[in-house]
CSV table of C-alpha atoms in Angstrom, one decimal:
chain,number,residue,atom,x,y,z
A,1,UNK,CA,-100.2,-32.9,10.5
A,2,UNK,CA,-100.4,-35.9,12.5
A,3,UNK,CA,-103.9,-35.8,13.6
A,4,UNK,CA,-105.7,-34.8,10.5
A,5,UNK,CA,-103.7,-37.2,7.8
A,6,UNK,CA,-104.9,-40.8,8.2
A,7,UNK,CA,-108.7,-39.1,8.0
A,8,UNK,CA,-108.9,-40.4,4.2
A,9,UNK,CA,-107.7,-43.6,5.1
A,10,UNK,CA,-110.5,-44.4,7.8
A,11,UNK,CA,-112.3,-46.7,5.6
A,12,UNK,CA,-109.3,-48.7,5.4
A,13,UNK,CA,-108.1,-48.6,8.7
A,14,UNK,CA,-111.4,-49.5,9.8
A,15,UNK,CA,-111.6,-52.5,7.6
A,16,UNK,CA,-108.0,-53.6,8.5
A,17,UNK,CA,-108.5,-53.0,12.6
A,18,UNK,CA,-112.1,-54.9,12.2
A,19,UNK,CA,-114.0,-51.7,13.7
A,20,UNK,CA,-116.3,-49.5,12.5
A,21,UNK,CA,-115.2,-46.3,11.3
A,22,UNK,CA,-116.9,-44.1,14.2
A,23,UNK,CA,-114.4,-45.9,16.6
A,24,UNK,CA,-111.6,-43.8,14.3
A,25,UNK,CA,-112.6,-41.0,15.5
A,26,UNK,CA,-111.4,-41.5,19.0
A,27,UNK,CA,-107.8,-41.1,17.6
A,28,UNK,CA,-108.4,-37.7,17.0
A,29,UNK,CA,-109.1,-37.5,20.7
A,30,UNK,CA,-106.5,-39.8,22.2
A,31,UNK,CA,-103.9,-38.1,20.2
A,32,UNK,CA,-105.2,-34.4,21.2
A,33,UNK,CA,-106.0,-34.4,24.7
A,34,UNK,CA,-102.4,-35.7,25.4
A,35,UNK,CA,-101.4,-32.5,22.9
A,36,UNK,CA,-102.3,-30.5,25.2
A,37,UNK,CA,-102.0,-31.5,28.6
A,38,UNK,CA,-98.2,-32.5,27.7
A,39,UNK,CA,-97.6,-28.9,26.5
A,40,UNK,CA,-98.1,-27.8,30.6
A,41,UNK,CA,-95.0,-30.1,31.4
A,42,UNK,CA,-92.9,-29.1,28.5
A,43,UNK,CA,-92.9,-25.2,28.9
A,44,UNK,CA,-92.0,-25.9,32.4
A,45,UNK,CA,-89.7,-28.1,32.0
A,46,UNK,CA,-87.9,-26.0,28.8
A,47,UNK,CA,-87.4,-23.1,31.6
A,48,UNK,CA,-85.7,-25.0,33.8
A,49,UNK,CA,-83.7,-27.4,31.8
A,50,UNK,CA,-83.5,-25.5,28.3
A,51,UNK,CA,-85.6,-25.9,24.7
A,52,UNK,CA,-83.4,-28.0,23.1
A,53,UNK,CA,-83.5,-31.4,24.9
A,54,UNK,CA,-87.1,-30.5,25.8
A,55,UNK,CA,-87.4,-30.9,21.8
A,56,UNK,CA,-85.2,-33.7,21.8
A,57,UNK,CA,-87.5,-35.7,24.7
A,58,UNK,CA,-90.4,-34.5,22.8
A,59,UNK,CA,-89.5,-35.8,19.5
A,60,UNK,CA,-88.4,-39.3,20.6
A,61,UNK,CA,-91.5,-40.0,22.0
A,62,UNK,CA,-93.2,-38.8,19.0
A,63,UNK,CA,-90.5,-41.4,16.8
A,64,UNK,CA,-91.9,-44.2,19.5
A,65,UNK,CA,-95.0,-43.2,19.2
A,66,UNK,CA,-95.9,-43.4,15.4
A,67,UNK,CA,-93.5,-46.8,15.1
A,68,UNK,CA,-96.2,-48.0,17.4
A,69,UNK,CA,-98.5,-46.7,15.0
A,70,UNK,CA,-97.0,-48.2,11.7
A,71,UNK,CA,-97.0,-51.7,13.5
A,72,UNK,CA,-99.9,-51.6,15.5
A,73,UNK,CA,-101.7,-55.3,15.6
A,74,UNK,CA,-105.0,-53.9,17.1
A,75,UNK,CA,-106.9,-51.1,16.9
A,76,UNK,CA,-106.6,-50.5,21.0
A,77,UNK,CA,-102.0,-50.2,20.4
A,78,UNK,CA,-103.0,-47.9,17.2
A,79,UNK,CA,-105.1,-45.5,19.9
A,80,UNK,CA,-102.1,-46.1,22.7
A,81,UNK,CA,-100.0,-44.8,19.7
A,82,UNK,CA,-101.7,-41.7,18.9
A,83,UNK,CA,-101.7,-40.9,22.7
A,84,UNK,CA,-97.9,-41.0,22.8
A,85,UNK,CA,-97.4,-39.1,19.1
A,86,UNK,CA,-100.1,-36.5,20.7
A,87,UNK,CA,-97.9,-36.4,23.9
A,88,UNK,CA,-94.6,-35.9,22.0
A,89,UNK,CA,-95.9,-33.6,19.4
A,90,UNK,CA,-96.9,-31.4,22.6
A,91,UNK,CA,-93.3,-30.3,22.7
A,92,UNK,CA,-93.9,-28.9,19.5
A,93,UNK,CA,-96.6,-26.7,20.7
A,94,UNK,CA,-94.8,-25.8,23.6
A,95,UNK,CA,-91.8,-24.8,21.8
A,96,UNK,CA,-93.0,-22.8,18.6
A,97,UNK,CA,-94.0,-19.8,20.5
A,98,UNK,CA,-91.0,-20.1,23.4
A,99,UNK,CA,-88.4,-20.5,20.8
A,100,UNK,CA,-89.5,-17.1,18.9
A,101,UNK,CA,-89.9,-15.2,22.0
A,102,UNK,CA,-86.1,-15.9,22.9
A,103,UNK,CA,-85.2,-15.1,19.5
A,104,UNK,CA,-87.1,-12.2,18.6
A,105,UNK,CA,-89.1,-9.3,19.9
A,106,UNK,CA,-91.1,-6.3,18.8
A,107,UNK,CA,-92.3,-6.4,14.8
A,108,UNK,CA,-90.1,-9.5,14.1
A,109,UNK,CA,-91.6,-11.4,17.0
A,110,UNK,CA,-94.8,-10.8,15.6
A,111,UNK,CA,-93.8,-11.5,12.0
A,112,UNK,CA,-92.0,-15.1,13.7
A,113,UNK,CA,-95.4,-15.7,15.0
A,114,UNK,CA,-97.1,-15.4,12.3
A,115,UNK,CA,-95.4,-17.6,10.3
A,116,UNK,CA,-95.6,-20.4,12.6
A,117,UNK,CA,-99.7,-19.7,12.6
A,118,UNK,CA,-99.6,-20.2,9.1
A,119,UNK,CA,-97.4,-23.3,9.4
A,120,UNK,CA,-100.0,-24.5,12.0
A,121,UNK,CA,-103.3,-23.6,9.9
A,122,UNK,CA,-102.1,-25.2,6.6
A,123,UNK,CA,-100.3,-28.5,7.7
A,124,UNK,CA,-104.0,-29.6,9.0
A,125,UNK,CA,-105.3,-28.8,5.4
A,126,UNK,CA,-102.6,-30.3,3.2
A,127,UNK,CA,-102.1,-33.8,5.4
A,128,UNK,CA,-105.5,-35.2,4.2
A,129,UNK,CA,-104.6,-34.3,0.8
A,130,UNK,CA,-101.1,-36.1,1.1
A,131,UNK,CA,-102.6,-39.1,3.3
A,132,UNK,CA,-105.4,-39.0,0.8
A,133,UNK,CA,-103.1,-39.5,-2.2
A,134,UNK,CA,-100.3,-42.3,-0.2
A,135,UNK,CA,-103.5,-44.2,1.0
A,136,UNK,CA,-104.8,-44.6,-2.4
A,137,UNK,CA,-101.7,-45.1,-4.0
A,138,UNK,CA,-100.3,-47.3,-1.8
A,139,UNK,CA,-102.3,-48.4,1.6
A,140,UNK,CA,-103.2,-46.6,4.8
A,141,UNK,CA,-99.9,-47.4,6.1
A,142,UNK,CA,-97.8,-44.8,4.0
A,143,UNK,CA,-99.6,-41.8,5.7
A,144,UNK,CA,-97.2,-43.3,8.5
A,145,UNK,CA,-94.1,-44.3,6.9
A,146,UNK,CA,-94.3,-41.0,5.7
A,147,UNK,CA,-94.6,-39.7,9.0
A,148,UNK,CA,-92.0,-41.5,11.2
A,149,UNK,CA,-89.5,-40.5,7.8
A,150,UNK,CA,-90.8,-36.6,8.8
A,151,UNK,CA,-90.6,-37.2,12.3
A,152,UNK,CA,-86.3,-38.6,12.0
A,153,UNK,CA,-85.7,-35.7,9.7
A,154,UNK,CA,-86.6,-33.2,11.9
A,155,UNK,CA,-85.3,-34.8,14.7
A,156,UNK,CA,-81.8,-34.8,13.0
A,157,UNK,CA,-82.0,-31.8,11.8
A,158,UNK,CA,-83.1,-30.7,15.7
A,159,UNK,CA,-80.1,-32.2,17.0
A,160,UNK,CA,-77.5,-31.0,14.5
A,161,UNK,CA,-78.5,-27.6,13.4
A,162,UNK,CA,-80.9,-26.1,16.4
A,163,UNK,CA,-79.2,-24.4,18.6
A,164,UNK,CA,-80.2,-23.5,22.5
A,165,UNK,CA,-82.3,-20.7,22.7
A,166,UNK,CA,-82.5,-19.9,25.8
A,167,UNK,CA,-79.0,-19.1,27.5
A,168,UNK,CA,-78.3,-20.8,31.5
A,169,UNK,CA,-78.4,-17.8,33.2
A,170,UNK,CA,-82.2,-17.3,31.8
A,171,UNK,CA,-83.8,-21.0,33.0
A,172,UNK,CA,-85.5,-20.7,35.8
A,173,UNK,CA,-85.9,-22.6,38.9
A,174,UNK,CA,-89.1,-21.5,40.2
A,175,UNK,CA,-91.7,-24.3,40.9
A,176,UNK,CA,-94.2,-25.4,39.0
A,177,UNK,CA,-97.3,-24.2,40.1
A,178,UNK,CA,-95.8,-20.5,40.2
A,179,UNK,CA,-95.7,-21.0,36.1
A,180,UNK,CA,-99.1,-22.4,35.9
A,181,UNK,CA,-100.3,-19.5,38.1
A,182,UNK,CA,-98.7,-17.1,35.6
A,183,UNK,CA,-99.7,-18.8,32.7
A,184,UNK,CA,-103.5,-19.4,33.7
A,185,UNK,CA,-103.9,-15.6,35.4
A,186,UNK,CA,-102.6,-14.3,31.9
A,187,UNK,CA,-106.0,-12.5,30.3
A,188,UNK,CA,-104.7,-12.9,26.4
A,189,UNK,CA,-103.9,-16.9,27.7
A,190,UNK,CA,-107.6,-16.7,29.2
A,191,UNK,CA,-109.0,-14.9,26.3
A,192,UNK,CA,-107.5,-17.5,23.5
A,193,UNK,CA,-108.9,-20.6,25.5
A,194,UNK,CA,-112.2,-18.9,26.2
A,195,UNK,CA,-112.8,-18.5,22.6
């Protein structure tokens, strides 16, 4: 949702940031490449030390992140603010699929997946339509009110209703590399990213 709301508000942003609107599109990039590189420390990390602090660690930064974002003075602190949302958000990416494969397997694991593939589809379509609509109703800065307000909920409800996933005697200790191994010799990992 993050990377795709403030798109209607570009012409604003560019006006208030005193740069032209082409330089907006490099959010998009600062806040996505961090999106995914983060997600190869999180999943890592979540099997040694568990998902829910992972979460927890990944969400803060997010909350730091888009603060930066709502009071950025310069357009260069709004870009070093989509870098951090991007690498907290990453947790979220990470987490998604490793939660519902603790949780479920077989049909239901498949049915789990599929509606977090349909949460992940339609939040990119609907954000523009929300930032859209609190950009012209109030200024660019609501898309980002409205998404540090998102980003304590869930964290709240994170740290009071979501429990651990993944019991102790699972986590494992293994290092690093042995993970990325697994993960990047994986042909339905290789076949995903090739596409």
């Amino acid at each position: 949702m993050t990377q795709t709301m403030y798109v209607p508000s570009i012409p604003a942003m560019s006006e208030f940031f005193s740069v032209k609107s082409s330089y907006l599109q490099a959010v998009m990039a600062a806040y996505l490449i961090p999106y995914g590189l983060s997600q190869f420390i999180y999943g890592p990390l979540s099997d040694r030390i568990g998902r829910r602090p992972v979460i927890m660690i990944g969400m803060s930064i997010y909350l730091v992140g888009a603060i930066v974002a709502l009071f950025a003075p310069s357009f260069e602190w709004f870009l070093m603010a989509s870098f951090v949302q991007g690498m907290g958000t990453g947790c979220s990416g990470a987490m998604s699929r490793t939660v519902t494969r603790d949780c479920y397997d077989g049909p239901e694991l498949h049915r789990a997946n599929s509606l977090v593939s349909m949460g992940v589809i339609f939040s990119p379509l609907l954000a523009p339509v929300l930032g859209g609509y609190l950009s012209t109703v109030f200024a660019w800065q609501a898309s980002y009110v409205f998404l540090l307000v998102f980003g304590v909920v869930v964290t709240l409800a994170m740290l009071f209703w979501f429990t651990e996933t993944l019991p102790v005697e699972k986590r494992r200790h293994e290092r690093v590399m042995v993970s990325y191994r697994y993960v990047l010799g994986n042909r339905r990992f290789q076949a995903t990213y090739c596409v």
